[in-house]
XYZ file of C-alpha atoms in Angstrom:
771
model
C 222.487 166.390 -44.482
C 219.846 163.655 -44.526
C 219.253 164.095 -40.817
C 218.856 167.826 -41.283
C 216.356 167.438 -44.094
C 214.271 165.077 -42.015
C 213.910 167.433 -39.070
C 210.403 168.730 -38.344
C 210.528 172.508 -38.572
C 207.851 175.039 -37.525
C 205.576 176.604 -40.096
C 206.940 179.575 -41.996
C 206.436 182.989 -40.377
C 207.093 186.543 -41.480
C 210.825 187.408 -41.005
C 212.410 190.768 -41.884
C 215.679 189.808 -43.518
C 216.960 193.416 -43.331
C 216.956 193.228 -39.519
C 219.187 190.191 -39.196
C 221.739 190.388 -36.441
C 225.123 191.361 -37.824
C 227.313 190.828 -34.779
C 228.166 187.071 -34.428
C 227.348 187.224 -30.676
C 223.759 188.261 -31.389
C 222.892 185.759 -34.091
C 220.374 182.947 -33.811
C 221.073 179.493 -35.097
C 220.037 179.203 -38.742
C 217.813 176.221 -38.036
C 215.735 178.309 -35.698
C 214.239 180.050 -38.691
C 211.226 178.259 -40.159
C 211.395 176.725 -43.592
C 214.225 175.474 -45.835
C 213.779 178.246 -48.389
C 213.982 180.961 -45.690
C 217.100 179.344 -44.143
C 218.695 179.291 -47.594
C 217.879 182.951 -48.123
C 219.281 183.910 -44.751
C 222.534 182.051 -45.478
C 222.802 183.790 -48.812
C 222.260 187.236 -47.127
C 225.023 186.615 -44.688
C 227.366 185.420 -47.397
C 226.679 188.463 -49.638
C 227.223 190.720 -46.672
C 230.402 188.944 -45.701
C 232.102 188.195 -42.351
C 231.507 190.833 -39.654
C 234.649 192.953 -39.113
C 235.201 196.270 -37.197
C 235.736 199.490 -39.051
C 239.330 200.547 -39.747
C 240.870 202.336 -36.714
C 238.953 200.218 -34.197
C 241.005 199.669 -31.100
C 240.984 196.011 -30.127
C 240.927 195.546 -26.338
C 243.840 193.812 -24.624
C 243.438 190.772 -22.416
C 246.079 189.329 -19.979
C 246.949 185.866 -21.228
C 249.876 183.914 -19.661
C 250.757 187.108 -17.709
C 251.141 189.079 -20.883
C 248.756 191.530 -22.555
C 247.275 190.071 -25.720
C 244.755 191.294 -28.309
C 243.180 190.293 -31.680
C 245.498 190.845 -34.623
C 243.566 192.523 -37.514
C 246.221 191.246 -39.980
C 244.546 187.826 -39.673
C 241.631 189.129 -41.702
C 243.932 189.151 -44.767
C 244.927 185.547 -44.224
C 241.510 184.006 -43.380
C 238.548 185.171 -45.428
C 236.101 183.305 -43.156
C 237.218 185.095 -39.971
C 234.950 187.595 -38.248
C 235.155 189.528 -35.008
C 232.538 190.472 -32.385
C 233.199 193.855 -30.673
C 230.547 192.988 -28.181
C 232.322 189.976 -26.625
C 235.851 190.469 -28.033
C 235.890 187.046 -29.698
C 236.553 185.575 -33.207
C 234.074 183.407 -35.128
C 233.884 181.413 -38.401
C 231.076 182.645 -40.666
C 231.061 179.596 -42.917
C 230.855 177.023 -40.101
C 228.152 179.079 -38.418
C 225.952 179.000 -41.522
C 226.094 175.227 -41.883
C 226.772 173.988 -38.343
C 223.628 171.886 -38.348
C 223.905 170.492 -41.823
C 227.230 168.756 -41.681
C 227.670 165.509 -39.784
C 230.516 165.462 -37.248
C 231.602 167.100 -33.980
C 233.142 170.222 -35.477
C 229.870 171.963 -35.195
C 230.691 172.449 -31.477
C 233.986 174.164 -32.221
C 234.696 177.439 -30.426
C 234.713 179.372 -33.666
C 231.114 178.282 -34.104
C 229.669 178.330 -30.591
C 231.056 180.698 -27.846
C 233.839 182.267 -29.949
C 237.663 182.090 -29.959
C 239.774 184.435 -27.765
C 243.146 182.633 -27.554
C 245.054 185.538 -29.157
C 248.424 184.004 -28.194
C 247.710 180.790 -30.221
C 247.485 181.652 -33.905
C 247.979 177.970 -34.890
C 244.517 177.386 -33.547
C 243.123 179.126 -36.661
C 244.937 176.711 -38.926
C 243.721 173.802 -36.871
C 240.171 174.973 -37.367
C 240.569 175.011 -41.113
C 241.949 171.443 -41.116
C 242.682 169.351 -44.193
C 240.698 168.051 -47.220
C 237.262 166.881 -46.127
C 237.326 168.717 -42.786
C 234.178 170.213 -41.295
C 235.329 173.719 -42.162
C 236.211 172.912 -45.809
C 232.892 171.122 -46.252
C 231.169 174.289 -45.073
C 233.235 176.334 -47.572
C 232.052 174.098 -50.394
C 228.456 174.548 -49.363
C 228.871 178.305 -49.238
C 230.329 178.288 -52.752
C 227.440 176.174 -54.014
C 224.947 178.474 -52.325
C 226.329 181.539 -54.103
C 226.080 179.569 -57.390
C 222.390 179.942 -58.478
C 222.535 176.408 -59.972
C 223.606 174.892 -56.670
C 220.793 175.970 -54.359
C 219.270 173.473 -51.959
C 216.159 173.396 -54.025
C 218.152 172.756 -57.167
C 220.270 170.153 -55.389
C 217.183 168.312 -54.148
C 215.611 168.439 -57.630
C 218.831 167.176 -59.167
C 218.984 164.395 -56.617
C 215.395 163.457 -57.436
C 216.210 163.471 -61.156
C 219.146 161.177 -60.590
C 217.015 158.833 -58.521
C 214.357 158.827 -61.193
C 216.896 158.079 -63.901
C 218.329 155.189 -61.905
C 214.821 153.909 -61.269
C 214.102 154.052 -64.991
C 217.276 152.147 -65.759
C 216.517 149.444 -63.266
C 212.871 149.100 -64.403
C 213.762 149.157 -68.105
C 216.384 146.482 -67.536
C 213.800 144.247 -65.813
C 211.277 144.981 -68.565
C 213.714 143.971 -71.323
C 214.621 140.766 -69.517
C 210.911 139.877 -68.989
C 210.256 140.664 -72.622
C 212.914 138.234 -73.741
C 211.800 135.390 -71.397
C 208.208 135.822 -72.438
C 209.122 135.803 -76.132
C 211.119 132.628 -75.712
C 208.691 130.925 -73.294
C 211.446 130.389 -70.710
C 211.280 130.058 -66.944
C 211.984 133.136 -64.783
C 212.969 131.779 -61.390
C 215.915 129.607 -60.407
C 216.073 126.691 -57.995
C 218.541 128.639 -55.762
C 218.598 132.438 -55.993
C 220.822 133.041 -52.984
C 224.033 135.072 -53.192
C 226.062 131.868 -52.968
C 224.347 130.263 -55.954
C 226.242 129.779 -59.201
C 223.010 129.914 -61.220
C 220.278 132.172 -59.880
C 217.748 131.516 -62.685
C 217.153 133.045 -66.062
C 215.873 136.386 -64.880
C 218.643 137.351 -62.456
C 221.361 135.877 -64.711
C 220.090 137.936 -67.644
C 220.022 141.100 -65.499
C 223.629 140.271 -64.504
C 224.604 139.735 -68.114
C 223.155 143.064 -69.198
C 224.951 144.746 -66.333
C 228.260 143.256 -67.435
C 227.686 144.534 -70.974
C 226.636 148.037 -70.011
C 228.433 150.070 -67.383
C 225.439 152.468 -67.014
C 223.258 149.562 -66.040
C 225.878 147.996 -63.819
C 226.063 151.130 -61.615
C 222.406 150.982 -60.592
C 221.246 147.295 -60.538
C 221.536 144.358 -58.183
C 224.110 145.017 -55.470
C 224.453 148.670 -56.538
C 220.792 149.306 -55.997
C 218.951 149.888 -52.741
C 218.078 146.611 -51.070
C 214.379 147.427 -51.112
C 214.331 148.959 -54.601
C 216.150 146.572 -56.941
C 213.167 145.840 -59.224
C 214.038 142.165 -59.505
C 211.614 140.652 -56.974
C 209.376 137.800 -58.152
C 206.271 140.000 -57.643
C 207.903 142.664 -59.868
C 208.587 140.072 -62.543
C 205.001 138.884 -62.483
C 203.606 142.476 -62.576
C 205.708 143.267 -65.645
C 204.572 140.068 -67.342
C 200.998 140.999 -66.562
C 201.488 144.459 -68.024
C 202.700 142.914 -71.294
C 199.773 140.491 -71.383
C 197.111 143.080 -70.653
C 198.546 145.505 -73.190
C 198.467 142.750 -75.842
C 194.857 141.812 -75.094
C 193.828 145.474 -74.946
C 195.404 145.902 -78.399
C 193.387 142.992 -79.726
C 190.173 144.367 -78.210
C 191.015 147.758 -79.704
C 191.471 146.142 -83.115
C 188.018 144.566 -82.854
C 186.663 147.974 -81.924
C 183.127 146.876 -81.058
C 182.770 144.970 -84.283
C 181.633 141.355 -84.672
C 183.817 138.315 -84.003
C 183.766 134.549 -83.658
C 184.440 132.613 -80.499
C 186.854 129.649 -80.606
C 187.090 127.600 -77.381
C 188.651 124.380 -76.238
C 189.790 122.856 -72.995
C 192.716 120.662 -72.055
C 194.536 119.487 -68.925
C 197.955 120.944 -68.158
C 200.911 119.119 -66.649
C 199.463 119.640 -63.098
C 196.201 118.026 -64.176
C 194.386 121.346 -63.998
C 191.702 121.859 -66.658
C 192.485 124.946 -68.696
C 190.199 126.657 -71.201
C 191.676 128.665 -74.058
C 189.632 131.443 -75.672
C 190.495 132.731 -79.117
C 188.711 135.490 -81.078
C 188.427 135.420 -84.888
C 187.737 138.881 -86.429
C 188.465 141.192 -89.328
C 190.590 144.196 -88.505
C 190.356 147.700 -89.928
C 192.644 146.757 -92.853
C 190.387 143.908 -93.877
C 192.796 141.239 -92.621
C 191.351 138.142 -91.036
C 192.923 137.318 -87.670
C 192.684 134.778 -84.848
C 194.076 136.001 -81.528
C 194.298 134.537 -78.070
C 192.809 136.641 -75.269
C 193.141 134.303 -72.319
C 193.777 130.815 -70.827
C 191.364 130.350 -67.887
C 191.463 127.609 -65.275
C 188.108 125.878 -64.996
C 187.072 123.647 -62.110
C 184.965 121.417 -64.365
C 184.253 121.034 -68.031
C 180.485 121.243 -68.025
C 178.918 123.644 -70.427
C 177.562 125.890 -67.676
C 181.009 126.202 -66.052
C 182.710 127.050 -69.312
C 179.998 129.587 -70.112
C 180.355 131.341 -66.740
C 184.087 131.612 -67.168
C 183.633 133.062 -70.663
C 181.154 135.523 -69.210
C 183.766 136.646 -66.659
C 186.412 137.083 -69.412
C 183.967 139.069 -71.569
C 183.090 141.287 -68.578
C 186.755 141.926 -67.869
C 187.434 143.196 -71.401
C 183.999 144.762 -71.996
C 183.020 142.328 -74.692
C 179.335 141.676 -75.435
C 177.560 138.491 -76.566
C 175.784 140.651 -79.090
C 179.115 140.911 -80.999
C 179.469 137.086 -81.427
C 178.658 135.842 -84.856
C 180.135 132.374 -84.814
C 181.236 129.487 -82.614
C 183.937 126.921 -83.252
C 184.640 123.821 -81.064
C 185.624 120.200 -81.426
C 183.039 117.435 -81.415
C 182.786 117.001 -77.584
C 179.241 116.757 -76.383
C 179.753 119.456 -73.685
C 180.717 121.813 -76.515
C 178.502 121.065 -79.488
C 175.436 119.712 -77.697
C 172.275 121.022 -79.327
C 170.319 121.201 -76.100
C 172.643 121.657 -73.101
C 176.034 122.137 -74.724
C 178.026 125.379 -74.774
C 176.819 125.882 -78.305
C 173.149 125.915 -77.143
C 173.863 128.249 -74.202
C 175.495 130.844 -76.426
C 172.716 130.505 -79.026
C 170.253 131.483 -76.304
C 172.271 134.686 -75.767
C 172.623 135.414 -79.511
C 170.771 133.581 -82.211
C 173.235 134.778 -84.826
C 176.204 133.003 -83.191
C 176.191 130.141 -85.673
C 178.091 127.042 -84.833
C 180.518 125.344 -87.265
C 182.165 122.029 -86.342
C 185.953 122.231 -86.641
C 186.845 121.108 -90.194
C 190.228 119.710 -89.118
C 188.603 117.675 -86.390
C 186.042 116.257 -88.816
C 188.916 115.261 -91.136
C 190.595 113.409 -88.220
C 187.257 111.609 -87.602
C 187.151 110.519 -91.278
C 190.561 108.935 -91.132
C 189.809 107.299 -87.725
C 186.597 105.806 -89.152
C 188.470 104.335 -92.153
C 191.169 102.816 -89.938
C 188.570 101.233 -87.645
C 186.005 100.004 -90.171
C 188.401 98.360 -92.717
C 189.946 95.175 -91.335
C 192.997 95.292 -93.644
C 193.823 98.903 -92.695
C 193.260 98.188 -89.037
C 195.630 95.146 -89.205
C 198.195 97.250 -91.032
C 198.345 99.911 -88.305
C 198.425 97.220 -85.587
C 201.548 95.836 -87.246
C 203.066 99.313 -87.528
C 202.476 99.822 -83.814
C 204.195 96.520 -83.047
C 207.115 97.479 -85.343
C 207.639 100.753 -83.493
C 207.679 98.909 -80.149
C 210.225 96.327 -81.372
C 212.488 98.430 -83.575
C 212.361 101.597 -81.551
C 212.106 100.105 -78.034
C 215.632 101.095 -76.991
C 218.153 103.832 -77.626
C 220.578 101.200 -79.008
C 218.130 100.132 -81.791
C 217.334 103.716 -82.623
C 221.027 104.490 -82.931
C 221.449 101.439 -85.178
C 218.676 102.777 -87.482
C 220.385 106.220 -87.646
C 223.804 104.765 -88.194
C 222.637 102.432 -90.914
C 220.757 105.249 -92.673
C 223.775 107.552 -92.428
C 226.045 104.918 -94.064
C 223.538 104.436 -96.869
C 223.274 108.144 -97.447
C 227.068 108.514 -97.589
C 227.320 105.657 -100.053
C 224.568 107.095 -102.238
C 226.205 110.537 -102.275
C 229.484 108.966 -103.182
C 227.943 107.109 -106.118
C 225.991 110.223 -107.246
C 222.570 108.639 -106.654
C 221.444 111.555 -104.499
C 222.451 115.177 -104.370
C 223.581 117.360 -101.467
C 222.372 120.706 -100.327
C 221.026 122.701 -97.420
C 218.336 120.781 -95.623
C 218.849 117.620 -97.567
C 219.761 114.185 -96.251
C 219.003 115.034 -92.601
C 219.279 112.485 -89.852
C 216.087 110.478 -89.524
C 214.455 108.118 -87.116
C 211.129 106.275 -86.780
C 208.619 108.705 -85.432
C 205.966 107.492 -83.122
C 202.518 108.812 -84.087
C 200.241 110.744 -81.775
C 197.093 109.249 -80.326
C 194.739 111.957 -81.620
C 196.613 113.351 -84.581
C 196.342 110.994 -87.589
C 198.457 113.321 -89.716
C 201.371 112.192 -87.481
C 200.793 108.683 -88.837
C 201.735 110.114 -92.212
C 205.119 111.150 -90.881
C 205.570 107.696 -89.394
C 204.880 105.945 -92.642
C 207.071 108.383 -94.510
C 209.996 107.696 -92.216
C 209.382 103.904 -92.485
C 209.370 104.203 -96.267
C 212.770 105.940 -96.326
C 214.302 103.939 -93.520
C 213.025 100.538 -94.667
C 216.466 98.843 -95.172
C 217.698 100.099 -91.849
C 214.567 98.925 -90.089
C 214.961 95.475 -91.606
C 218.576 95.340 -90.391
C 217.497 96.156 -86.833
C 214.769 93.533 -86.917
C 217.307 90.935 -88.118
C 219.526 91.901 -85.198
C 216.672 91.562 -82.766
C 215.710 88.186 -84.271
C 219.232 86.912 -83.711
C 220.309 88.661 -80.488
C 217.069 89.847 -78.946
C 216.714 90.189 -75.206
C 214.117 87.349 -74.974
C 212.255 84.799 -76.984
C 209.172 86.919 -77.204
C 211.019 89.746 -78.873
C 212.763 87.322 -81.232
C 209.405 85.861 -82.297
C 207.932 89.331 -82.787
C 210.941 90.393 -84.925
C 210.666 87.254 -87.007
C 206.955 87.799 -87.644
C 207.563 91.469 -88.572
C 210.307 90.528 -91.012
C 207.961 88.090 -92.732
C 205.304 90.848 -92.885
C 207.602 93.592 -94.117
C 208.888 91.406 -96.934
C 205.382 90.582 -98.080
C 203.661 92.349 -101.058
C 200.582 92.933 -98.960
C 202.511 95.220 -96.590
C 204.035 97.202 -99.438
C 200.606 97.694 -101.003
C 198.963 99.007 -97.836
C 202.017 101.123 -97.053
C 201.780 103.014 -100.278
C 197.971 103.102 -100.199
C 197.939 104.805 -96.840
C 200.890 107.049 -97.828
C 198.768 108.287 -100.691
C 195.561 108.740 -98.631
C 197.277 110.299 -95.645
C 199.395 112.518 -97.909
C 196.267 114.165 -99.414
C 194.614 114.245 -95.993
C 197.667 115.944 -94.506
C 197.708 118.618 -97.196
C 194.034 119.341 -96.575
C 194.611 119.411 -92.818
C 197.449 121.961 -93.143
C 195.246 124.055 -95.392
C 192.321 123.986 -92.998
C 194.532 124.986 -90.053
C 195.706 128.308 -91.628
C 194.716 131.280 -89.441
C 193.547 133.292 -92.446
C 191.506 130.432 -93.981
C 187.934 131.416 -94.753
C 185.011 128.964 -94.767
C 184.334 129.162 -98.479
C 187.902 128.296 -99.331
C 187.812 125.506 -96.742
C 184.687 124.102 -98.352
C 186.395 124.341 -101.731
C 189.472 122.495 -100.471
C 187.335 119.675 -98.977
C 185.485 119.370 -102.311
C 188.755 119.211 -104.252
C 190.137 116.520 -101.897
C 186.998 114.437 -102.381
C 187.363 114.865 -106.135
C 190.985 113.805 -105.924
C 190.034 110.578 -104.033
C 187.379 109.880 -106.573
C 189.896 110.379 -109.379
C 192.287 107.974 -107.685
C 189.524 105.415 -107.386
C 188.702 105.710 -111.067
C 192.126 106.208 -112.664
C 194.817 105.940 -109.974
C 195.430 102.167 -109.953
C 198.253 102.086 -112.529
C 200.157 104.866 -110.841
C 199.852 103.290 -107.433
C 200.910 99.889 -108.733
C 203.935 101.374 -110.475
C 205.127 102.886 -107.182
C 204.572 99.579 -105.376
C 206.534 97.614 -107.922
C 209.374 100.102 -107.801
C 209.627 99.769 -104.014
C 209.593 95.953 -104.322
C 212.444 95.974 -106.853
C 214.538 98.391 -104.774
C 214.285 96.261 -101.632
C 214.191 92.708 -102.993
C 210.500 91.976 -102.227
C 208.791 89.547 -104.527
C 206.242 91.119 -106.885
C 202.860 89.632 -107.489
C 201.408 89.192 -110.932
C 197.982 90.785 -110.876
C 196.399 88.021 -113.019
C 197.480 85.159 -110.757
C 195.316 83.624 -108.107
C 195.205 85.639 -104.901
C 196.463 83.734 -101.799
C 195.319 84.947 -98.405
C 198.472 84.992 -96.264
C 196.320 84.203 -93.223
C 194.765 81.168 -94.964
C 197.298 80.117 -97.606
C 195.644 76.730 -98.313
C 192.183 78.140 -98.871
C 191.144 79.099 -102.421
C 189.879 82.605 -102.747
C 188.638 82.331 -106.331
C 189.880 85.888 -106.952
C 192.887 87.198 -108.804
C 195.418 89.560 -107.208
C 193.991 92.345 -109.325
C 190.465 91.770 -108.095
C 191.597 91.644 -104.510
C 193.929 94.663 -104.428
C 191.991 96.833 -106.853
C 188.427 96.154 -105.811
C 188.594 94.665 -102.303
C 191.389 96.927 -101.071
C 191.803 100.180 -103.040
C 188.205 100.781 -104.066
C 186.805 99.514 -100.799
C 188.951 101.908 -98.777
C 188.282 104.869 -101.012
C 184.551 104.155 -101.082
C 184.494 104.137 -97.301
C 186.565 107.312 -97.225
C 184.208 109.168 -99.543
C 181.213 108.046 -97.562
C 182.729 109.341 -94.381
C 183.615 112.629 -96.075
C 180.046 113.108 -97.125
C 178.735 112.188 -93.649
C 181.177 114.212 -91.662
C 181.113 117.310 -93.892
C 177.393 117.100 -94.486
C 176.795 120.368 -92.718
C 178.587 122.146 -95.592
C 175.346 121.701 -97.514
C 173.393 123.798 -95.029
C 171.600 126.917 -96.297
C 174.035 129.224 -94.453
C 177.095 127.864 -96.231
C 175.337 127.465 -99.502
C 174.353 131.126 -99.626
C 177.924 132.170 -98.844
C 179.203 130.761 -102.132
C 177.638 133.803 -103.907
C 180.334 135.993 -102.412
C 183.218 134.032 -103.874
C 185.390 136.109 -106.261
C 186.531 133.051 -108.248
C 186.053 133.104 -112.000
C 185.333 136.873 -111.896
C 182.554 136.410 -109.340
C 180.921 133.644 -111.460
C 178.818 132.347 -108.486
C 177.381 135.814 -107.586
C 173.685 135.741 -106.940
C 171.707 138.612 -105.440
C 168.991 136.266 -104.228
C 171.401 134.081 -102.292
C 173.143 137.078 -100.639
C 169.798 138.563 -99.622
C 168.827 135.245 -98.015
C 172.169 135.205 -96.305
C 171.632 138.738 -94.915
C 168.213 137.686 -93.532
C 169.982 135.095 -91.369
C 171.543 138.015 -89.471
C 168.556 140.110 -88.201
C 170.731 141.976 -85.632
C 173.046 143.247 -88.427
C 170.532 144.176 -91.098
C 167.287 146.026 -90.336
C 164.395 145.991 -92.770
C 165.494 149.309 -94.263
C 169.092 148.116 -94.625
C 167.939 144.978 -96.372
C 166.207 147.167 -98.964
C 169.414 149.232 -99.344
C 171.456 146.019 -99.662
C 169.158 144.784 -102.409
C 169.746 148.099 -104.215
C 173.517 148.061 -103.624
C 174.302 144.470 -104.679
C 173.761 144.931 -108.464
C 175.738 148.163 -108.409
C 178.478 146.450 -106.408
C 178.929 143.555 -108.790
C 178.958 145.808 -111.816
C 181.553 148.040 -110.189
C 183.761 145.175 -108.976
C 183.669 143.266 -112.290
C 184.620 146.410 -114.153
C 187.682 146.926 -111.932
C 190.625 144.879 -113.248
C 192.266 144.961 -109.795
C 189.584 142.483 -108.621
C 189.790 140.133 -111.584
C 192.402 137.711 -110.234
C 191.026 137.159 -106.709
C 190.319 133.601 -105.501
C 189.176 133.919 -101.927
C 186.950 136.143 -99.901
C 189.859 136.831 -97.590
C 191.680 138.427 -100.524
C 188.475 140.235 -101.489
C 188.046 141.865 -98.054
C 191.644 143.160 -97.961
C 191.388 144.457 -101.500
C 188.133 146.216 -100.806
C 189.713 148.087 -97.853
C 192.873 148.863 -99.883
C 190.779 150.383 -102.669
C 188.204 151.954 -100.325
C 185.400 149.888 -101.755
C 184.298 149.167 -98.205
C 183.306 152.791 -97.877
C 181.391 152.802 -101.144
C 179.556 149.559 -100.353
C 179.417 149.357 -96.501
C 176.518 146.894 -96.341
C 178.182 144.501 -98.733
C 181.399 144.732 -96.751
C 179.479 144.076 -93.562
C 178.016 140.917 -95.068
C 181.454 139.874 -96.197
C 182.848 140.239 -92.706
C 180.024 138.157 -91.269
C 181.079 135.314 -93.575
C 184.780 135.759 -92.840
C 184.455 135.464 -89.106
C 182.700 132.076 -89.332
C 185.243 129.522 -88.083
C 186.956 126.826 -90.052
C 189.121 125.021 -87.487
C 190.191 125.303 -83.860
C 193.819 124.943 -84.738
C 194.658 128.375 -83.130
C 193.276 127.033 -79.853
C 195.272 123.801 -80.192
C 198.363 125.898 -80.768
C 197.716 127.641 -77.480
C 197.731 124.279 -75.689
C 200.979 123.396 -77.450
C 202.379 126.680 -76.049
C 201.024 125.743 -72.598
C 203.085 122.529 -72.679
C 206.109 124.617 -73.552
C 205.450 127.240 -70.836
C 204.191 125.048 -68.041
C 206.567 122.091 -67.860
C 207.099 119.361 -65.190
C 209.756 121.677 -63.694
C 207.366 124.653 -63.668
C 204.264 122.804 -62.570
C 203.589 125.186 -59.641
C 203.257 128.248 -61.860
C 200.146 130.291 -60.877
C 197.158 130.494 -63.214
C 197.430 134.269 -63.801
C 201.193 134.180 -64.403
C 200.749 131.177 -66.740
C 198.044 132.983 -68.678
C 200.272 136.054 -69.038
C 203.217 133.882 -70.281
C 201.108 131.979 -72.775
C 199.411 135.140 -74.238
C 202.843 136.773 -74.801
C 204.383 133.580 -76.141
C 201.475 132.913 -78.576
C 201.345 136.579 -79.775
C 205.054 137.512 -80.331
C 204.208 140.106 -83.036
C 202.220 142.197 -80.526
C 204.920 141.693 -77.835
C 207.637 143.090 -80.111
C 205.692 146.330 -80.805
C 205.207 147.269 -77.077
C 207.514 150.053 -75.994
C 209.120 150.241 -72.581
C 207.374 153.542 -71.839
C 203.928 151.947 -72.327
C 204.816 149.150 -69.968
C 206.226 151.604 -67.404
C 203.083 153.719 -67.508
C 200.864 150.677 -66.907
C 203.210 149.374 -64.242
C 202.957 152.661 -62.367
C 199.167 152.556 -62.425
C 198.829 149.090 -60.974
C 196.718 149.193 -57.865
C 197.915 145.985 -56.157
C 200.991 147.577 -54.604
C 202.354 151.015 -53.658
C 205.138 152.155 -55.921
C 208.145 153.771 -54.325
C 208.855 156.084 -57.276
C 205.815 158.093 -58.451
C 206.696 159.537 -61.804
């Protein structure tokens, strides 16, 4: 059949079907007629007409066979419905086999009943031999004749049905691959395996998941892997990458569609991956049509160098790809690197030349880190404290054995405390703990280290005592002995609780600043509240801090110091200090550290006093819009000449008094605290339509960046996606994986049909199934 369909036939010509030869001896081969449709119609005409047979009363001629006269027996017509007779040549033929002699594979097409005719009248068994058994050439021709007489079984219908089946199988294979890719992208898992050969026991996540789906679904099993054509299995690595790219591009297109030509802020940072390739992450901060503030990743781009010009050119290429304009940018957010925030040649300056309204705001979370770093470096006591903590981690946590000793000791103490009723049980309580080593650039991780040390203190002391006694060498023993002396000193306990208090408040502020929906007014407010909290601790927090310190000393057998006694410097115990313990720890330690902290806060967050951010405070809905000032908002609008023309400024001045009267009279707006809540509420209550210029000004404030935490999260995802075992992953494929991994909410909403449509339209390869 396939060979027949592939034959090259002449172009259709006019054929009179009423003049078809009736006598079998005069007929042409069906395939000599041009066109499949014409051949099908000729076969149907012959079948409707039936086998050619002489009229009743016809005298069949005799022929001498084996010295006896023989002739055709007309009774055979009753036994064989396919049999026909040619008066012209006195021979018998098979109508069914004649009609399909060129369509069925095999040698029976050369049978006498099909070619020259049968005339062995003395051998009736030859007729039964021609019919044959199940699956014979003749019976296959009979089936085709029956199908041809059935209107639903024409060749055209059969071909269409065959195409529909092929399409359905293609859809199943492609949908299976799409679902597997979706899962792997969502989980950030590797696709390929080390050995994907047939003999391999583990062919990698992708192929193993396809195999698993096939085992769970018989419909899938029939058409995938070994049951699929070798060149059309839809599991090749290039197919996997194309599907991943479809998901990524659909996600980014959805983000660009959400922006819809509106303004946005640009958040950029760069970091090296596991292959020591410099990667740049680009995140857009914008307000969607529902008034919701969002920060979304649109790409991770490999850059050959980290100069401002190189970063700018790569951002230009990304903007060009997604049809974004620099005229839409209303804010920039970076860390403090000179190539980013440089006022003359940094990325900040290059973008400001493109758009003067793209105001730069230094990452608040990064500034907070710099505050803590400055305190740790400039205060000698704090610097010495963290040096000792670093040494403690190296000694107590230097081996798996010592870490296990800490865990085991803590577990025994917890079990004992539970048994005596000192602590309660419940979900998430009393989890296994260990000393956490802090990160080099994340000072909030030092807070977790100090917290674990505070709770594991008895266990840490036990380990140090073990090292002092049975340490691997004299150096470790001396270090353990010195650490034990330090940990059992009041000075250590004081600085431990002092830094726990400071880093605890800093950690809360850092987590607040890193929220994706955090607006700049709320961030400024949180910074102000934190500064006030530190000032309050400086003025009135001494007694509370001292109480916690004494409680810790009593619980762990550490001698307490009387605050009115003479202070003894542990580094110079024989020298007189002429200061009491109270004076030293209250004024020289607590107040000195907090004064330095407040100074750094004022210096690092000094730009929060700029005119731009000062004017923004007038939009705050706190205290029933208590800070609302028309003059401040008008000055703010003048800072955005591309967004407010001179006529629109006049309209805004007219709308602002009406807006504040309308909003304050509406009880639904009375309990709002942030401009993020205000924007969403305005859209929900259609106030953005009544006051479009006010809402435009509100969006301009919302898109100003607070922190680059979203970009940092992208680099965390990059470490998860591109590991040491996947260090050869291509830049494009890595970008697709990271975008999908960072934006799982978008990934979950993409239907298979959308991916299939985009997959079919890809230009980099010819698809075998054009749907």
